[in-house]
Coordinates of C-alpha atoms in Angstrom, one line a residue:
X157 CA 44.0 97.5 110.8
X158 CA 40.6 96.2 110.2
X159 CA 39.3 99.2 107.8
X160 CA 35.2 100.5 109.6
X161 CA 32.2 100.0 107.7
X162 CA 31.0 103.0 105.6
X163 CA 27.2 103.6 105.6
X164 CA 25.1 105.7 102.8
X165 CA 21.3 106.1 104.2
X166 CA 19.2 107.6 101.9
X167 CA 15.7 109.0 103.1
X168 CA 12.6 110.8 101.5
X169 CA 13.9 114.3 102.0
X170 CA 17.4 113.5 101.3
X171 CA 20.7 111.3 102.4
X172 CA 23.6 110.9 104.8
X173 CA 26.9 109.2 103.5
X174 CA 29.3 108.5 105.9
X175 CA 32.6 106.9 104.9
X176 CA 34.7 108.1 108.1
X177 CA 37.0 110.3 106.2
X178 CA 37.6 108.5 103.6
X179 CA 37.7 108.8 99.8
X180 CA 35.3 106.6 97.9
X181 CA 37.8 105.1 95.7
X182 CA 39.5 103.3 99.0
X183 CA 36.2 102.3 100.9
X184 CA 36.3 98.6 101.3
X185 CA 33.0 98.2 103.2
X186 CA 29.9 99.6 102.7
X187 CA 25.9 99.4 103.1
X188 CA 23.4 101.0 101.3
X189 CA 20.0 101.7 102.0
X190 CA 17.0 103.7 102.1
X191 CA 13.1 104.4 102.6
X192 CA 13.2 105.6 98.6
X193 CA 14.1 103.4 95.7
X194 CA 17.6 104.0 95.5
X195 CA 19.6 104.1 92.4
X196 CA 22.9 102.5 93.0
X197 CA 24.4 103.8 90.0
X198 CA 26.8 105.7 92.8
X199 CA 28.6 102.6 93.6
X200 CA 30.7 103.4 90.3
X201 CA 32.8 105.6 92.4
X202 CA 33.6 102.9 94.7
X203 CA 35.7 101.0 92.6
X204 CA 37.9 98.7 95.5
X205 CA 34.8 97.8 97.4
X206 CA 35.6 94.1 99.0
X207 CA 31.8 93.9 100.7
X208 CA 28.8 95.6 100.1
X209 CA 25.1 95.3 101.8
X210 CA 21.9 96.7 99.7
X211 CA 18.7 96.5 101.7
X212 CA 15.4 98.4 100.7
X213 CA 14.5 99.1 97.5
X214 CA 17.1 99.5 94.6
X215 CA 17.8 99.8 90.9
X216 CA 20.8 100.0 88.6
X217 CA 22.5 97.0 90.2
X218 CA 24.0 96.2 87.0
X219 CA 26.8 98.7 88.1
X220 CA 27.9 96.1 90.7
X221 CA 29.9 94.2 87.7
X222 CA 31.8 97.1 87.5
X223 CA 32.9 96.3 91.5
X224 CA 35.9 93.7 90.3
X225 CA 37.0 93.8 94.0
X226 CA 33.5 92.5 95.4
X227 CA 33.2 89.3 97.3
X228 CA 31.1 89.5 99.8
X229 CA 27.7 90.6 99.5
X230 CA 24.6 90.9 101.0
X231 CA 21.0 91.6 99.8
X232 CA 18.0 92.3 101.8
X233 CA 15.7 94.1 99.2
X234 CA 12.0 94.9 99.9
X235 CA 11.6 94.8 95.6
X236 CA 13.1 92.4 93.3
X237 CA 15.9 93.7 90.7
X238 CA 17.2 91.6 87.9
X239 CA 20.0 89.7 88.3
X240 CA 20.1 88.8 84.4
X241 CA 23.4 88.3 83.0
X242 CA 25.2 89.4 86.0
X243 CA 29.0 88.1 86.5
X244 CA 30.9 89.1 89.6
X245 CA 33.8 86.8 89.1
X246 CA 35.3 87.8 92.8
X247 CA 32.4 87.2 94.3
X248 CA 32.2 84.2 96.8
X249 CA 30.2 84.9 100.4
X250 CA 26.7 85.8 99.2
X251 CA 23.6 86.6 102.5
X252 CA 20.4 86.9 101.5
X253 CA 17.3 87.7 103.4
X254 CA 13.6 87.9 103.0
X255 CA 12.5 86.7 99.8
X256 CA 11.9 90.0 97.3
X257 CA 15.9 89.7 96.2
X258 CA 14.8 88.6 92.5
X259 CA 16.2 85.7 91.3
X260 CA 19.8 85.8 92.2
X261 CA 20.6 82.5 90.4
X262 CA 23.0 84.5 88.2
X263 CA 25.6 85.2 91.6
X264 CA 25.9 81.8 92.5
X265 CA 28.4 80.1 90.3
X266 CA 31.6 81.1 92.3
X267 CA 29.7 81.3 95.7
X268 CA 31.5 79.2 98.6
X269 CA 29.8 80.7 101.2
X270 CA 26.2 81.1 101.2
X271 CA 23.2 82.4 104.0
X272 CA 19.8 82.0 103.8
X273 CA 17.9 83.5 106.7
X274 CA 14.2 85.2 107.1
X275 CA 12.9 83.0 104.1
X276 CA 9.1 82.9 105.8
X277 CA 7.4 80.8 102.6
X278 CA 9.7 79.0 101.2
X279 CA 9.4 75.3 101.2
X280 CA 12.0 73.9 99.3
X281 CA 15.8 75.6 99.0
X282 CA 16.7 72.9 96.1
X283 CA 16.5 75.4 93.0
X284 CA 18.2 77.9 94.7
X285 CA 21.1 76.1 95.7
X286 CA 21.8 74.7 92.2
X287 CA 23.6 76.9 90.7
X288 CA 25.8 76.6 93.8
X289 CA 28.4 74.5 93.0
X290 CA 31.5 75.4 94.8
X291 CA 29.8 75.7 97.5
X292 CA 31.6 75.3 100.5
X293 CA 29.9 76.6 103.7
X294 CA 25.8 76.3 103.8
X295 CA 24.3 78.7 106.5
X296 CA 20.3 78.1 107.0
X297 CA 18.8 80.5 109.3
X298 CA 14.8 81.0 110.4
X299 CA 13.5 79.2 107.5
X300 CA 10.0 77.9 109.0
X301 CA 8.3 76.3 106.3
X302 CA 11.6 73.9 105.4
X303 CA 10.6 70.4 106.2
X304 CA 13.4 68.7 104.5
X305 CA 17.0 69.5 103.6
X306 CA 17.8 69.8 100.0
X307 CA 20.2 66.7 98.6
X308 CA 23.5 67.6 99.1
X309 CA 25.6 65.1 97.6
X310 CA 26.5 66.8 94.5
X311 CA 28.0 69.3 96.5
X312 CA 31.2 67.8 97.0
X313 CA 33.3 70.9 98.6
X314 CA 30.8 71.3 101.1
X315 CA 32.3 70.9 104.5
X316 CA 30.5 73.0 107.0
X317 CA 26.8 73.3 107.6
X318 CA 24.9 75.3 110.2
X319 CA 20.8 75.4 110.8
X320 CA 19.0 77.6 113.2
X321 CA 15.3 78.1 113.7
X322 CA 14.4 75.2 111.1
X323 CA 11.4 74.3 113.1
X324 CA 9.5 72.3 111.0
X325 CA 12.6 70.5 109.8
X326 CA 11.3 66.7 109.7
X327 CA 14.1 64.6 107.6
X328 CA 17.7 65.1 108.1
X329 CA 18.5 61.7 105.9
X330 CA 20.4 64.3 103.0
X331 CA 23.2 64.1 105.8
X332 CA 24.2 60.7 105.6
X333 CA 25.0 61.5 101.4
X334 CA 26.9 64.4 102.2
X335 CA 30.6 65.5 102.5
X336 CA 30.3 67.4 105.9
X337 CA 33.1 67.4 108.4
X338 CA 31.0 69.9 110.5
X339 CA 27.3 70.4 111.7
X340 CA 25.9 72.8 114.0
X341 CA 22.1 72.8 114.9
X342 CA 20.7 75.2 117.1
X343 CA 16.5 75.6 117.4
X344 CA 15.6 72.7 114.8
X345 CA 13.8 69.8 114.1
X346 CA 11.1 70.1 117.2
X347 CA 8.9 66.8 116.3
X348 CA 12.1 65.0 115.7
X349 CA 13.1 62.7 118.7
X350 CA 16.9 62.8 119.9
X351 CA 17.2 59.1 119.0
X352 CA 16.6 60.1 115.4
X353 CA 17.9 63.3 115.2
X354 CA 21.4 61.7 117.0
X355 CA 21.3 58.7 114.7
X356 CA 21.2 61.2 111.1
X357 CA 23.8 63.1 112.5
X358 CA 26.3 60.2 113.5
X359 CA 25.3 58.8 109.3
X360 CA 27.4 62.1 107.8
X361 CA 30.2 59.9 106.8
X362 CA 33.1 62.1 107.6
X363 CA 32.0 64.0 110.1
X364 CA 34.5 65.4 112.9
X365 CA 32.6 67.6 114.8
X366 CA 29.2 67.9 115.5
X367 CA 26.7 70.6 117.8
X368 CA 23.7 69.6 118.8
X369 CA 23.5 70.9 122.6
X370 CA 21.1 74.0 121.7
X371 CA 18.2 72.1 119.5
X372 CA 16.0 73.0 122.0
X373 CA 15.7 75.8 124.5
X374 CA 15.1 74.0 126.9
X375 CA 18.4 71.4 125.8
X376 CA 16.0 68.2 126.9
X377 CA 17.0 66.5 124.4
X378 CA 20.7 67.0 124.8
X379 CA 21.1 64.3 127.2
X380 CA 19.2 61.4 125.3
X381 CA 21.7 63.1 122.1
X382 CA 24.9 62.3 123.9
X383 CA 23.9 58.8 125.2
X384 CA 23.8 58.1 121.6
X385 CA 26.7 59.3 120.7
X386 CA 28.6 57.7 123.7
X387 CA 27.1 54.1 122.6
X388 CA 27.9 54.3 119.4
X389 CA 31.7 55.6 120.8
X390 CA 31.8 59.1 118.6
X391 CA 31.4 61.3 121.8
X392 CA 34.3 63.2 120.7
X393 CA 32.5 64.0 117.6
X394 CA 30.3 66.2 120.0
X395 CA 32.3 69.3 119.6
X396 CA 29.6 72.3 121.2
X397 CA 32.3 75.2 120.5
X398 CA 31.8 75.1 116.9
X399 CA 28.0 76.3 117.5
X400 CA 29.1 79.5 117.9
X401 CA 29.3 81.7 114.8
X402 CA 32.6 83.5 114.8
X403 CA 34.5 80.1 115.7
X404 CA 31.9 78.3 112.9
X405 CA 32.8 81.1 110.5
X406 CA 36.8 80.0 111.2
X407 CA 36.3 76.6 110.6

């Protein structure tokens, strides 16, 4: 049985811990946060922790090397920390939102699953992602300024990719040098026309399934999408399911 998440809130005027009954030593799940700066020197007592999520302000997250069970984590901090010389050698799903997370170069070595979402000003995603090479899953959500996706050929385990809100996304031609099976694009690529958009999608070399029925609201240019697809004979490459996150997640 799945085990619930455990929460620790901390607050001006004190804190509220919840871990359902359990003892700290067996929590597996856990977020932290907080309208104080919160010193998650703590987490020491949560040894087996498998995923942890730190929003707000914190400090003493050089305790989280100590977490040898960690492997999923997710950061939505509202100050930067250092990440300097930081090795979590379990770790391999990392989520990051907003852009006050520091420079978290130092977690991505191992990382085979990685989520970029609320990233208002940033233009180019390139430097982040190098470190990243094991990276296996690519998750790009409500990144407005992006105009172009990074080059993804050296990334040779990556297999899955899905965009959302990517507006201002203008050039999808990193596609066509890419080892992608699957793509999934929902809310992208507005002045893009579904000619183009169809064609950079059909150029991902070994792609098996593609979804493309939600890049608009309004799906109007859905229909143009899949009379490209049908000429070029890879309807069945037009595989809508996989747009949804839990069965993307499962790919």
């Amino acid at each position: 049985m799945e085990q619930e998440f455990c929460t620790a809130v901390f607050w001006r005027g004190g804190e509220k811990i919840d871990l359902h009954g359990l003892e700290p030593k067996v929590v597996r799940h856990l977020s932290v946060t907080g309208e104080r700066k919160v010193d998650v020197s703590f987490l020491r007592a949560y040894p087996n922790l498998e995923e942890l999520i730190l929003m707000e302000k914190c400090e003493g997250v050089e305790v989280l090397s100590e977490l040898k069970q960690l492997r999923h984590l997710t950061l939505w901090l509202s100050a930067p920390v250092s990440w300097e010389n930081m090795y979590l050698p379990e770790l391999r799903y990392l989520h990051l939102r907003g852009e006050k997370n520091g420079d978290v170069t130092p977690l991505l070595s191992a990382i085979t699953f990685l989520h970029l979402e609320e990233m208002r000003k940033i233009e180019d995603i390139s430097p982040l992602l190098m470190p990243a090479i094991h990276l296996q899953k690519l998750y790009l959500q409500s990144l407005p300024a992006v105009q172009t996706l990074p080059n993804l050929d050296r990334f040779h385990d990556l297999y899955a990719m899905k965009l959302y809100e990517l507006h201002k996304l203008n050039d999808l031609t990193a596609l066509s040098h890419s080892n992608l099976h699957y793509f999934a694009a929902s809310l992208i690529a507005d002045k893009m026309s579904a000619g183009n958009l169809a064609e950079s999608v059909m150029a991902i070399p070994r792609l098996k399934g593609a979804a493309l029925e939600l890049v608009d609201r309004s799906r109007r240019r859905y229909g143009q999408i899949q009379k490209a697809f049908a000429a070029a004979g890879k309807s069945p490459l037009l595989c809508e399911e996989i747009s949804d996150l839990t069965v993307w997640l499962s790919l």
